[in-house]
Amino acid sequence: MIIIMEKVLAVNPKMQIIKIKDGEYLVKEGTMSNYSFELKDEKNDHLLDTIIEDSGLFPQDESSLVDKLSNINAVWSKERISETIKKLTDFNFLNYKNADTQKVKVVVITNQIDLAKKKFGKIESVQILEYLDDDASKTEDKAFVEHINANAELILVFSTWYNPTLFYKINQYCIQNQKSLVISYLDGNEGVLVPLINFSQTGCYNDFELLREASFHNLLDYQVAKEQIIRTDTAPGKKYFDELYEDALLIRTSLLIRKIISDSFINYYAYEFDFERLVDSKIRLIKFPKCPSCQGDKNLTHPFI
């Protein structure tokens, strides 16, 4: 999804560089990070040493960097320099600074517009087209969805309460209009994050909800509470919620969206965060057969029938 428009290279400041010997380095993103690698100059001609240790080389556009290095040592061919630079960018040791990117167009639907703006507006590679108040969804379906910007590629629903009526409505809209969907909400002391980036692979929100409900030990109590929420269109979390829990869920949602967009990452899991007990868990998203929403069989009302 990200398109590099200009080639201005800089050293990734997040990397820790440990020199083992000339032409050999250990690079880590953190002491316990799984993202670590060894850089080794097989020809041992000090090209790697110069790139890593000469701080005056960066930031610089790629073509100028190649020319400058070839002038430092005539032994280094431009082809070899370019190959080394590519290797370092592949490892994310070098990256493109201030590169123009094609941003993913997002519409945010939420009951907390001001708080959502503070967090989601900071996500790189995202262009927020508009923030819609979820109360607008109480109008007729057609009237509400007409307010959603047609240019949006991803619809993000963030709610401080479990709002199934809204979730079903937006789920159906995204299926019909082929838009990616992320639903994130608080339900008391729990946060739920459901990334539905590709319905053909992950199923839709209805699939997720059926899968989740199948594991509940208190399913009857849950169904009674859910029916009342649908009937009254309200829940305590609509007005009263723990702001720390909300902040934690906003941050997790932002991180997931950044990961999905920046790395073209298809996520096959939904996440539950028990903020009271500090326990996080994930649910493997499964596409059930004959879902009436995402597979078009209107004669079925339940995928298990």
Short mmCIF file of C-alpha atoms in Angstrom, two decimals, residues 32-259:
data_model
loop_
_atom_site.label_atom_id
_atom_site.label_comp_id
_atom_site.label_asym_id
_atom_site.label_seq_id
_atom_site.Cartn_x
_atom_site.Cartn_y
_atom_site.Cartn_z
CA MET A 32 15.00 -8.85 23.67
CA SER A 33 13.68 -8.11 20.19
CA ASN A 34 13.14 -10.96 17.75
CA TYR A 35 14.06 -8.47 15.03
CA SER A 36 17.85 -8.85 15.02
CA PHE A 37 20.25 -9.76 12.26
CA GLU A 38 23.92 -10.00 11.40
CA LEU A 39 25.42 -7.84 8.68
CA LYS A 40 28.55 -9.24 7.11
CA ASP A 41 30.76 -7.87 4.33
CA GLU A 42 31.72 -11.03 2.45
CA LYS A 43 34.31 -9.21 0.32
CA ASN A 44 35.83 -7.53 3.38
CA ASP A 45 36.65 -4.36 1.43
CA HIS A 46 35.29 -1.94 4.08
CA LEU A 47 32.24 -0.85 2.09
CA LEU A 48 29.91 -1.95 4.88
CA ASP A 49 32.12 -0.28 7.51
CA THR A 50 32.00 3.02 5.62
CA ILE A 51 28.23 2.99 5.19
CA ILE A 52 27.59 2.16 8.84
CA GLU A 53 30.26 4.27 10.51
CA ASP A 54 30.42 7.41 8.35
CA SER A 55 27.62 9.53 9.85
CA GLY A 56 28.20 12.24 7.25
CA LEU A 57 26.71 10.08 4.50
CA PHE A 58 23.11 10.48 5.67
CA PRO A 59 20.50 11.67 4.99
CA GLN A 60 21.11 11.61 1.25
CA ASP A 61 19.27 10.58 -1.88
CA GLU A 62 20.22 7.15 -3.16
CA SER A 63 21.85 8.16 -6.44
CA SER A 64 24.07 10.75 -4.72
CA LEU A 65 25.03 8.21 -2.08
CA VAL A 66 26.10 5.71 -4.75
CA ASP A 67 28.18 8.37 -6.51
CA LYS A 68 29.79 9.52 -3.27
CA LEU A 69 30.76 6.01 -2.19
CA SER A 70 32.17 5.14 -5.61
CA ASN A 71 34.36 8.26 -5.38
CA ILE A 72 35.62 7.27 -1.93
CA ASN A 73 36.94 3.96 -3.20
CA ALA A 74 37.18 3.12 -6.90
CA VAL A 75 37.22 -0.59 -6.03
CA TRP A 76 33.54 -0.36 -5.10
CA SER A 77 31.50 -0.62 -8.26
CA LYS A 78 28.19 1.20 -8.41
CA GLU A 79 26.43 -2.13 -8.89
CA ARG A 80 27.94 -3.53 -5.69
CA ILE A 81 27.11 -0.35 -3.77
CA SER A 82 23.50 -0.48 -4.95
CA GLU A 83 23.22 -4.14 -3.94
CA THR A 84 24.57 -3.34 -0.47
CA ILE A 85 22.15 -0.44 -0.06
CA LYS A 86 19.25 -2.66 -1.10
CA LYS A 87 20.30 -5.26 1.45
CA LEU A 88 20.39 -2.63 4.19
CA THR A 89 16.96 -1.27 3.25
CA ASP A 90 15.52 -4.79 3.14
CA PHE A 91 16.75 -5.27 6.70
CA ASN A 92 15.28 -1.87 7.63
CA PHE A 93 18.71 -0.63 8.74
CA LEU A 94 18.35 2.11 6.14
CA ASN A 95 14.96 3.56 5.33
CA TYR A 96 13.48 6.28 3.20
CA LYS A 97 13.13 9.56 5.07
CA ASN A 98 10.33 11.99 4.17
CA ALA A 99 9.18 9.78 1.33
CA ASP A 100 5.83 10.64 -0.17
CA THR A 101 3.35 7.85 0.44
CA GLN A 102 -0.04 6.89 -0.84
CA LYS A 103 -2.21 7.04 2.24
CA VAL A 104 -5.10 4.70 2.92
CA LYS A 105 -8.37 6.62 3.08
CA VAL A 106 -10.26 5.96 6.31
CA VAL A 107 -13.66 6.94 7.69
CA VAL A 108 -14.01 6.75 11.48
CA ILE A 109 -17.43 6.11 13.04
CA THR A 110 -17.41 6.66 16.80
CA ASN A 111 -19.26 7.99 19.83
CA GLN A 112 -16.05 9.74 20.98
CA ILE A 113 -14.98 11.93 18.06
CA ASP A 114 -12.65 14.26 20.00
CA LEU A 115 -10.73 11.41 21.63
CA ALA A 116 -10.57 9.45 18.38
CA LYS A 117 -9.08 12.44 16.56
CA LYS A 118 -6.22 12.68 19.05
CA LYS A 119 -5.14 9.07 18.48
CA PHE A 120 -6.11 8.05 14.96
CA GLY A 121 -4.94 11.31 13.42
CA LYS A 122 -1.36 10.35 14.35
CA ILE A 123 -1.25 7.09 12.40
CA GLU A 124 1.22 7.24 9.54
CA SER A 125 -0.02 6.23 6.11
CA VAL A 126 -3.62 7.04 7.01
CA GLN A 127 -5.76 9.86 5.67
CA ILE A 128 -8.87 10.35 7.78
CA LEU A 129 -11.57 11.50 5.38
CA GLU A 130 -14.15 12.18 8.07
CA TYR A 131 -15.35 11.34 11.58
CA LEU A 132 -19.01 10.35 11.85
CA ASP A 133 -20.98 10.34 15.08
CA ASP A 134 -22.42 6.88 15.63
CA ASP A 135 -25.74 8.44 16.70
CA ALA A 136 -26.32 9.19 13.03
CA SER A 137 -26.78 5.45 12.51
CA LYS A 138 -30.20 5.68 14.18
CA THR A 139 -31.54 7.17 10.97
CA GLU A 140 -32.61 4.96 8.11
CA ASP A 141 -29.84 2.73 6.79
CA LYS A 142 -29.75 4.39 3.40
CA ALA A 143 -29.62 7.91 4.86
CA PHE A 144 -26.74 7.00 7.18
CA VAL A 145 -24.55 5.16 4.70
CA GLU A 146 -24.95 8.01 2.23
CA HIS A 147 -22.95 10.12 4.70
CA ILE A 148 -20.00 7.73 4.44
CA ASN A 149 -17.41 9.03 2.01
CA ALA A 150 -17.47 6.75 -1.03
CA ASN A 151 -13.69 7.14 -1.44
CA ALA A 152 -13.00 5.40 1.86
CA GLU A 153 -10.97 2.21 1.64
CA LEU A 154 -11.30 1.27 5.30
CA ILE A 155 -14.10 1.90 7.78
CA LEU A 156 -13.04 2.09 11.43
CA VAL A 157 -15.74 1.77 14.08
CA PHE A 158 -14.64 2.72 17.60
CA SER A 159 -17.15 2.60 20.43
CA THR A 160 -17.02 2.81 24.23
CA TRP A 161 -19.96 0.42 24.42
CA TYR A 162 -21.12 -2.78 22.78
CA ASN A 163 -23.37 -1.51 19.98
CA PRO A 164 -24.43 -4.55 17.92
CA THR A 165 -27.01 -2.67 15.84
CA LEU A 166 -24.32 -0.31 14.54
CA PHE A 167 -21.82 -3.14 14.01
CA TYR A 168 -24.29 -5.18 11.92
CA LYS A 169 -25.23 -2.14 9.83
CA ILE A 170 -21.62 -1.17 9.03
CA ASN A 171 -20.67 -4.80 8.46
CA GLN A 172 -23.37 -5.08 5.79
CA TYR A 173 -22.34 -1.77 4.21
CA CYS A 174 -18.68 -2.82 3.96
CA ILE A 175 -19.58 -6.18 2.43
CA GLN A 176 -21.80 -4.59 -0.20
CA ASN A 177 -19.26 -1.87 -1.05
CA GLN A 178 -16.09 -3.99 -0.77
CA LYS A 179 -14.44 -1.94 1.96
CA SER A 180 -12.18 -3.19 4.73
CA LEU A 181 -13.58 -2.95 8.25
CA VAL A 182 -12.09 -2.67 11.74
CA ILE A 183 -14.45 -2.77 14.74
CA SER A 184 -13.05 -1.81 18.14
CA TYR A 185 -15.17 -1.43 21.27
CA LEU A 186 -15.23 -1.47 25.05
CA ASP A 187 -17.62 -3.79 26.83
CA GLY A 188 -17.33 -3.00 30.52
CA ASN A 189 -13.79 -3.90 31.57
CA GLU A 190 -13.03 -5.66 28.30
CA GLY A 191 -11.82 -4.33 24.97
CA VAL A 192 -12.54 -6.15 21.71
CA LEU A 193 -10.70 -5.50 18.44
CA VAL A 194 -11.89 -7.15 15.22
CA PRO A 195 -9.91 -6.47 12.00
CA LEU A 196 -11.88 -7.63 8.96
CA ILE A 197 -9.56 -6.61 6.16
CA ASN A 198 -10.57 -9.25 3.63
CA PHE A 199 -14.01 -10.79 4.07
CA SER A 200 -13.24 -13.63 1.66
CA GLN A 201 -10.50 -14.85 4.01
CA THR A 202 -11.59 -13.79 7.49
CA GLY A 203 -15.36 -13.87 7.22
CA CYS A 204 -17.46 -10.94 8.41
CA TYR A 205 -18.48 -9.52 11.79
CA ASN A 206 -21.39 -11.97 12.03
CA ASP A 207 -18.95 -14.88 11.66
CA PHE A 208 -16.78 -13.46 14.44
CA GLU A 209 -19.68 -12.90 16.80
CA LEU A 210 -21.03 -16.43 16.36
CA LEU A 211 -17.57 -17.87 16.91
CA ARG A 212 -17.06 -15.79 20.06
CA GLU A 213 -20.48 -16.54 21.52
CA ALA A 214 -19.92 -20.27 21.06
CA SER A 215 -17.25 -20.15 23.78
CA PHE A 216 -19.27 -18.26 26.42
CA HIS A 217 -19.99 -20.11 29.65
CA ASN A 218 -22.68 -17.53 30.51
CA LEU A 219 -24.30 -17.44 27.10
CA LEU A 220 -27.89 -17.07 28.38
CA ASP A 221 -27.01 -14.04 30.54
CA TYR A 222 -25.10 -12.55 27.63
CA GLN A 223 -28.01 -13.01 25.21
CA VAL A 224 -30.46 -11.38 27.63
CA ALA A 225 -28.14 -8.37 28.03
CA LYS A 226 -27.52 -8.18 24.29
CA GLU A 227 -31.25 -8.22 23.49
CA GLN A 228 -31.87 -5.37 25.93
CA ILE A 229 -29.06 -3.31 24.37
CA ILE A 230 -30.56 -3.83 20.91
CA ARG A 231 -34.05 -2.99 22.15
CA THR A 232 -33.11 0.15 24.13
CA ASP A 233 -30.13 1.23 21.99
CA THR A 234 -28.09 2.04 25.08
CA ALA A 235 -25.70 0.57 27.64
CA PRO A 236 -23.79 2.04 30.63
CA GLY A 237 -20.60 2.30 28.58
CA LYS A 238 -22.25 4.78 26.24
CA LYS A 239 -21.72 7.47 28.87
CA TYR A 240 -19.71 5.89 31.68
CA PHE A 241 -16.44 4.12 30.98
CA ASP A 242 -12.90 3.93 32.34
CA GLU A 243 -10.80 6.43 30.40
CA LEU A 244 -7.63 4.39 30.96
CA TYR A 245 -9.30 1.38 29.36
CA GLU A 246 -10.42 3.56 26.47
CA ASP A 247 -6.89 4.94 26.01
CA ALA A 248 -5.44 1.44 26.07
CA LEU A 249 -7.89 0.25 23.42
CA LEU A 250 -7.30 3.34 21.26
CA ILE A 251 -3.56 2.68 21.31
CA ARG A 252 -3.94 -1.02 20.47
CA THR A 253 -6.31 -0.16 17.64
CA SER A 254 -3.88 2.42 16.25
CA LEU A 255 -0.98 -0.05 16.40
CA LEU A 256 -2.95 -2.73 14.58
CA ILE A 257 -4.07 -0.36 11.82
CA ARG A 258 -0.51 0.87 11.34
CA LYS A 259 0.73 -2.72 11.13
#
